[in-house]
Amino acid sequence: MATKTRRYSARDVTILVIGLGVAIVVNVGLVWGPTLASVWLSGTSWNGIGPIEWVGGENYHDLAAEYPPFWSAVRNNVLWLGFLGLVATPFGLFCAVLLDRRLRLSRFYQSALYMPVVLSLAVVGFIAQLVYSSDYGVLNAVTGLSVDWLGDRAVNIWVVMVAAAWRHVGYVMIIYLAGLKAVDPALKEAAAIDGANERQAFFRVVFPTLRPVNVIVLVITVIEALRAFDIVYAINKGRNGLELLSVLVTENIVGEASRIGFGSAIAVILLVISLGFIVTYLSQLFREER
């Protein structure tokens, strides 16, 4: 029996073209256009006003050899990514597992942990100043210490990462909690019948089913770590030990002495680092599924 092919009316085609067209234009204009422009501009010397001069890889050479803040920013971004990925994210998962057990006052705990997520990183930065300031900070007042938490280059990056993790934990928790609610209870019951304890059931049965959630959390964690800007800029404009690649991009592109080509080179490096983590993990994930 031959199947009937649906014929779209002119109205359907118009709506389809407009819908796809708007999405494509927005995607190209806001994502791919600026991305490709940054890649091209990274090989130029341009202040945004005068003529564009092609310099090839000179910007990248200057970054590595003659721009000290660059390596400090790379180190801080790697630390930021490692701290969110290895400390904040597992803790968010741990909180989700506890809340999934329907503890008493679980709604209160869930709200308290999720509340920081509604705050912007800039606001978290201002709160961090109230906590860590050497003059009026709550931490020094309560402990009786006189540590310059935000001015000491040896410790300021760590305490700021703790403040950023405070917000990240709630985000991860709510995502994992939604994933745990979707796990079939029969899987846990089958694991218990087979003699598995709670720890074995989680790591061997429940956690593997959360693989799609893990991908989402990984992408969010990488993006959060590499786009961090607001919190350090609110504290000290991303200087004196709080340098980040996103801050260096802004400092070199925006301002009177703007170096758009140089700033674009930093942006391209930031793009490559983020794509490296995401593409590597996704390729391994798809390989395992095959």
Tab-separated table of N, CA and C in Angstrom, residues 165-260:
chain	number	residue	atom	x	y	z
A	165	ALA	N	31.857	28.579	43.697
A	165	ALA	CA	31.355	27.220	43.885
A	165	ALA	C	30.054	27.216	44.682
A	166	TRP	N	29.909	28.173	45.601
A	166	TRP	CA	28.671	28.303	46.380
A	166	TRP	C	27.467	28.425	45.455
A	167	ARG	N	27.634	29.154	44.384
A	167	ARG	CA	26.551	29.308	43.411
A	167	ARG	C	26.437	28.083	42.509
A	168	HIS	N	27.578	27.512	42.123
A	168	HIS	CA	27.593	26.394	41.177
A	168	HIS	C	26.981	25.130	41.784
A	169	VAL	N	27.190	24.918	43.075
A	169	VAL	CA	26.688	23.703	43.728
A	169	VAL	C	25.170	23.599	43.601
A	170	GLY	N	24.467	24.696	43.828
A	170	GLY	CA	23.018	24.667	43.728
A	170	GLY	C	22.532	24.370	42.323
A	171	TYR	N	23.243	24.894	41.331
A	171	TYR	CA	22.890	24.662	39.926
A	171	TYR	C	23.030	23.184	39.591
A	172	VAL	N	24.164	22.609	39.968
A	172	VAL	CA	24.415	21.193	39.696
A	172	VAL	C	23.432	20.317	40.469
A	173	MET	N	23.165	20.691	41.717
A	173	MET	CA	22.268	19.901	42.551
A	173	MET	C	20.884	19.763	41.922
A	174	ILE	N	20.329	20.869	41.436
A	174	ILE	CA	18.970	20.833	40.904
A	174	ILE	C	18.911	20.021	39.611
A	175	ILE	N	19.982	20.045	38.808
A	175	ILE	CA	20.009	19.258	37.573
A	175	ILE	C	20.091	17.768	37.888
A	176	TYR	N	20.986	17.407	38.802
A	176	TYR	CA	21.115	15.996	39.173
A	176	TYR	C	19.866	15.499	39.903
A	177	LEU	N	19.253	16.349	40.684
A	177	LEU	CA	18.050	15.944	41.397
A	177	LEU	C	16.932	15.601	40.417
A	178	ALA	N	16.812	16.396	39.362
A	178	ALA	CA	15.821	16.099	38.326
A	178	ALA	C	16.152	14.781	37.631
A	179	GLY	N	17.453	14.532	37.388
A	179	GLY	CA	17.850	13.270	36.774
A	179	GLY	C	17.575	12.086	37.669
A	180	LEU	N	17.823	12.223	38.969
A	180	LEU	CA	17.579	11.125	39.909
A	180	LEU	C	16.098	10.808	40.017
A	181	LYS	N	15.254	11.836	39.937
A	181	LYS	CA	13.817	11.597	40.002
A	181	LYS	C	13.328	10.790	38.804
A	182	ALA	N	14.071	10.843	37.693
A	182	ALA	CA	13.656	10.139	36.484
A	182	ALA	C	14.169	8.706	36.415
A	183	VAL	N	15.028	8.302	37.373
A	183	VAL	CA	15.558	6.939	37.371
A	183	VAL	C	14.453	5.970	37.778
A	184	ASP	N	14.333	4.874	37.038
A	184	ASP	CA	13.309	3.869	37.323
A	184	ASP	C	13.579	3.210	38.678
A	185	PRO	N	12.654	3.277	39.624
A	185	PRO	CA	12.867	2.647	40.942
A	185	PRO	C	13.103	1.147	40.841
A	186	ALA	N	12.621	0.522	39.760
A	186	ALA	CA	12.806	-0.923	39.601
A	186	ALA	C	14.278	-1.287	39.497
A	187	LEU	N	15.102	-0.360	38.959
A	187	LEU	CA	16.537	-0.633	38.866
A	187	LEU	C	17.166	-0.736	40.251
A	188	LYS	N	16.757	0.153	41.146
A	188	LYS	CA	17.287	0.112	42.500
A	188	LYS	C	16.813	-1.142	43.234
A	189	GLU	N	15.553	-1.510	43.008
A	189	GLU	CA	15.009	-2.703	43.658
A	189	GLU	C	15.723	-3.957	43.161
A	190	ALA	N	16.007	-3.997	41.854
A	190	ALA	CA	16.714	-5.152	41.300
A	190	ALA	C	18.123	-5.247	41.864
A	191	ALA	N	18.783	-4.105	42.019
A	191	ALA	CA	20.134	-4.104	42.587
A	191	ALA	C	20.109	-4.572	44.039
A	192	ALA	N	19.095	-4.150	44.791
A	192	ALA	CA	18.985	-4.574	46.190
A	192	ALA	C	18.727	-6.068	46.283
A	193	ILE	N	17.911	-6.609	45.383
A	193	ILE	CA	17.638	-8.047	45.376
A	193	ILE	C	18.909	-8.838	45.064
A	194	ASP	N	19.765	-8.273	44.211
A	194	ASP	CA	21.031	-8.936	43.858
A	194	ASP	C	22.084	-8.817	44.950
A	195	GLY	N	21.746	-8.118	46.039
A	195	GLY	CA	22.661	-8.025	47.167
A	195	GLY	C	23.557	-6.809	47.174
A	196	ALA	N	23.291	-5.844	46.328
A	196	ALA	CA	24.124	-4.640	46.287
A	196	ALA	C	23.717	-3.690	47.406
A	197	ASN	N	24.716	-3.091	48.057
A	197	ASN	CA	24.406	-2.080	49.058
A	197	ASN	C	24.116	-0.755	48.363
A	198	GLU	N	23.818	0.279	49.145
A	198	GLU	CA	23.417	1.558	48.542
A	198	GLU	C	24.537	2.161	47.698
A	199	ARG	N	25.761	2.062	48.183
A	199	ARG	CA	26.892	2.634	47.444
A	199	ARG	C	27.088	1.909	46.119
A	200	GLN	N	27.049	0.581	46.147
A	200	GLN	CA	27.223	-0.199	44.915
A	200	GLN	C	26.072	0.047	43.957
A	201	ALA	N	24.846	0.128	44.483
A	201	ALA	CA	23.687	0.368	43.619
A	201	ALA	C	23.787	1.711	42.926
A	202	PHE	N	24.295	2.721	43.654
A	202	PHE	CA	24.390	4.044	43.041
A	202	PHE	C	25.436	4.072	41.935
A	203	PHE	N	26.665	3.616	42.225
A	203	PHE	CA	27.753	3.741	41.258
A	203	PHE	C	27.646	2.745	40.102
A	204	ARG	N	26.994	1.616	40.300
A	204	ARG	CA	26.923	0.603	39.245
A	204	ARG	C	25.597	0.586	38.496
A	205	VAL	N	24.569	1.152	39.102
A	205	VAL	CA	23.246	1.102	38.463
A	205	VAL	C	22.705	2.510	38.190
A	206	VAL	N	22.649	3.333	39.242
A	206	VAL	CA	22.002	4.649	39.096
A	206	VAL	C	22.878	5.616	38.312
A	207	PHE	N	24.137	5.745	38.716
A	207	PHE	CA	24.999	6.750	38.085
A	207	PHE	C	25.168	6.531	36.580
A	208	PRO	N	25.339	5.271	36.086
A	208	PRO	CA	25.435	5.094	34.618
A	208	PRO	C	24.203	5.567	33.870
A	209	THR	N	23.025	5.510	34.497
A	209	THR	CA	21.816	5.979	33.811
A	209	THR	C	21.750	7.503	33.732
A	210	LEU	N	22.621	8.163	34.499
A	210	LEU	CA	22.649	9.632	34.498
A	210	LEU	C	23.601	10.188	33.447
A	211	ARG	N	24.040	9.377	32.508
A	211	ARG	CA	25.031	9.828	31.526
A	211	ARG	C	24.577	11.062	30.750
A	212	PRO	N	23.330	11.140	30.269
A	212	PRO	CA	22.912	12.384	29.594
A	212	PRO	C	22.997	13.605	30.505
A	213	VAL	N	22.680	13.413	31.784
A	213	VAL	CA	22.775	14.514	32.735
A	213	VAL	C	24.238	14.906	32.947
A	214	ASN	N	25.114	13.895	32.975
A	214	ASN	CA	26.547	14.169	33.149
A	214	ASN	C	27.078	15.050	32.024
A	215	VAL	N	26.593	14.800	30.801
A	215	VAL	CA	27.029	15.609	29.661
A	215	VAL	C	26.606	17.057	29.854
A	216	ILE	N	25.360	17.251	30.271
A	216	ILE	CA	24.860	18.610	30.500
A	216	ILE	C	25.674	19.309	31.588
A	217	VAL	N	25.918	18.587	32.681
A	217	VAL	CA	26.675	19.172	33.803
A	217	VAL	C	28.099	19.497	33.378
A	218	LEU	N	28.716	18.617	32.586
A	218	LEU	CA	30.079	18.877	32.121
A	218	LEU	C	30.139	20.154	31.291
A	219	VAL	N	29.220	20.282	30.343
A	219	VAL	CA	29.208	21.466	29.482
A	219	VAL	C	28.981	22.725	30.312
A	220	ILE	N	28.043	22.664	31.249
A	220	ILE	CA	27.764	23.817	32.105
A	220	ILE	C	28.985	24.177	32.940
A	221	THR	N	29.664	23.156	33.483
A	221	THR	CA	30.833	23.406	34.334
A	221	THR	C	31.957	24.054	33.544
A	222	VAL	N	32.223	23.544	32.342
A	222	VAL	CA	33.281	24.123	31.510
A	222	VAL	C	32.944	25.558	31.144
A	223	ILE	N	31.699	25.796	30.744
A	223	ILE	CA	31.288	27.147	30.369
A	223	ILE	C	31.381	28.102	31.569
A	224	GLU	N	30.900	27.640	32.734
A	224	GLU	CA	30.955	28.474	33.936
A	224	GLU	C	32.389	28.822	34.306
A	225	ALA	N	33.300	27.845	34.164
A	225	ALA	CA	34.690	28.073	34.556
A	225	ALA	C	35.402	29.024	33.602
A	226	LEU	N	35.117	28.908	32.309
A	226	LEU	CA	35.854	29.690	31.330
A	226	LEU	C	35.240	31.065	31.053
A	227	ARG	N	33.974	31.224	31.371
A	227	ARG	CA	33.357	32.546	31.143
A	227	ARG	C	33.298	33.376	32.420
A	228	ALA	N	33.861	32.860	33.510
A	228	ALA	CA	33.852	33.597	34.773
A	228	ALA	C	34.466	34.979	34.561
A	229	PHE	N	33.746	35.981	34.916
A	229	PHE	CA	34.190	37.360	34.695
A	229	PHE	C	33.646	38.292	35.780
A	230	ASP	N	32.338	38.235	35.987
A	230	ASP	CA	31.649	39.182	36.851
A	230	ASP	C	32.232	39.227	38.253
A	231	ILE	N	32.464	38.056	38.838
A	231	ILE	CA	32.826	37.996	40.247
A	231	ILE	C	34.189	38.632	40.512
A	232	VAL	N	35.184	38.317	39.660
A	232	VAL	CA	36.516	38.885	39.892
A	232	VAL	C	36.545	40.358	39.500
A	233	TYR	N	35.765	40.757	38.504
A	233	TYR	CA	35.731	42.156	38.097
A	233	TYR	C	35.069	43.004	39.176
A	234	ALA	N	34.070	42.427	39.850
A	234	ALA	CA	33.404	43.170	40.922
A	234	ALA	C	34.312	43.337	42.130
A	235	ILE	N	35.249	42.397	42.325
A	235	ILE	CA	36.122	42.452	43.493
A	235	ILE	C	37.295	43.407	43.272
A	236	ASN	N	38.068	43.182	42.217
A	236	ASN	CA	39.234	44.066	41.987
A	236	ASN	C	39.564	44.220	40.500
A	237	LYS	N	38.528	44.106	39.656
A	237	LYS	CA	38.688	44.242	38.207
A	237	LYS	C	39.606	43.172	37.619
A	238	GLY	N	39.675	42.027	38.278
A	238	GLY	CA	40.444	40.906	37.764
A	238	GLY	C	41.947	41.133	37.764
A	239	ARG	N	42.454	41.750	38.806
A	239	ARG	CA	43.894	42.022	38.893
A	239	ARG	C	44.453	41.467	40.202
A	240	ASN	N	45.779	41.599	40.366
A	240	ASN	CA	46.450	41.212	41.612
A	240	ASN	C	46.130	39.770	42.026
A	241	GLY	N	46.323	38.839	41.095
A	241	GLY	CA	46.117	37.437	41.398
A	241	GLY	C	44.790	36.878	40.948
A	242	LEU	N	43.862	37.719	40.503
A	242	LEU	CA	42.548	37.254	40.056
A	242	LEU	C	42.392	37.396	38.543
A	243	GLU	N	43.498	37.343	37.804
A	243	GLU	CA	43.432	37.457	36.347
A	243	GLU	C	42.722	36.238	35.750
A	244	LEU	N	41.839	36.498	34.809
A	244	LEU	CA	41.168	35.443	34.050
A	244	LEU	C	41.201	35.819	32.577
A	245	LEU	N	41.117	34.815	31.710
A	245	LEU	CA	41.190	35.083	30.271
A	245	LEU	C	40.056	36.000	29.826
A	246	SER	N	38.869	35.814	30.376
A	246	SER	CA	37.737	36.656	29.979
A	246	SER	C	37.990	38.115	30.343
A	247	VAL	N	38.655	38.353	31.474
A	247	VAL	CA	38.975	39.716	31.878
A	247	VAL	C	40.002	40.321	30.924
A	248	LEU	N	40.998	39.538	30.525
A	248	LEU	CA	42.017	40.035	29.606
A	248	LEU	C	41.414	40.371	28.248
A	249	VAL	N	40.437	39.574	27.812
A	249	VAL	CA	39.758	39.879	26.545
A	249	VAL	C	39.106	41.252	26.632
A	250	THR	N	38.385	41.497	27.717
A	250	THR	CA	37.692	42.777	27.888
A	250	THR	C	38.676	43.934	27.986
A	251	GLU	N	39.737	43.758	28.762
A	251	GLU	CA	40.709	44.838	28.954
A	251	GLU	C	41.379	45.246	27.651
A	252	ASN	N	41.604	44.298	26.761
A	252	ASN	CA	42.314	44.603	25.523
A	252	ASN	C	41.394	45.080	24.404
A	253	ILE	N	40.126	44.750	24.469
A	253	ILE	CA	39.208	45.141	23.396
A	253	ILE	C	38.477	46.436	23.731
A	254	VAL	N	38.075	46.589	24.990
A	254	VAL	CA	37.309	47.763	25.397
A	254	VAL	C	38.243	48.802	26.010
A	255	GLY	N	38.052	50.044	25.648
A	255	GLY	CA	38.857	51.119	26.229
A	255	GLY	C	39.483	51.996	25.170
A	256	GLU	N	40.165	53.037	25.635
A	256	GLU	CA	40.778	53.972	24.704
A	256	GLU	C	41.927	53.341	23.939
A	257	ALA	N	42.764	52.575	24.623
A	257	ALA	CA	43.908	51.934	23.965
A	257	ALA	C	43.538	50.514	23.576
A	258	SER	N	42.419	50.357	22.876
A	258	SER	CA	41.929	49.021	22.534
A	258	SER	C	42.841	48.346	21.512
A	259	ARG	N	43.116	47.087	21.765
A	259	ARG	CA	43.878	46.243	20.836
A	259	ARG	C	42.981	45.070	20.477
A	260	ILE	N	42.131	45.296	19.484
A	260	ILE	CA	41.102	44.320	19.156
A	260	ILE	C	41.720	43.016	18.650
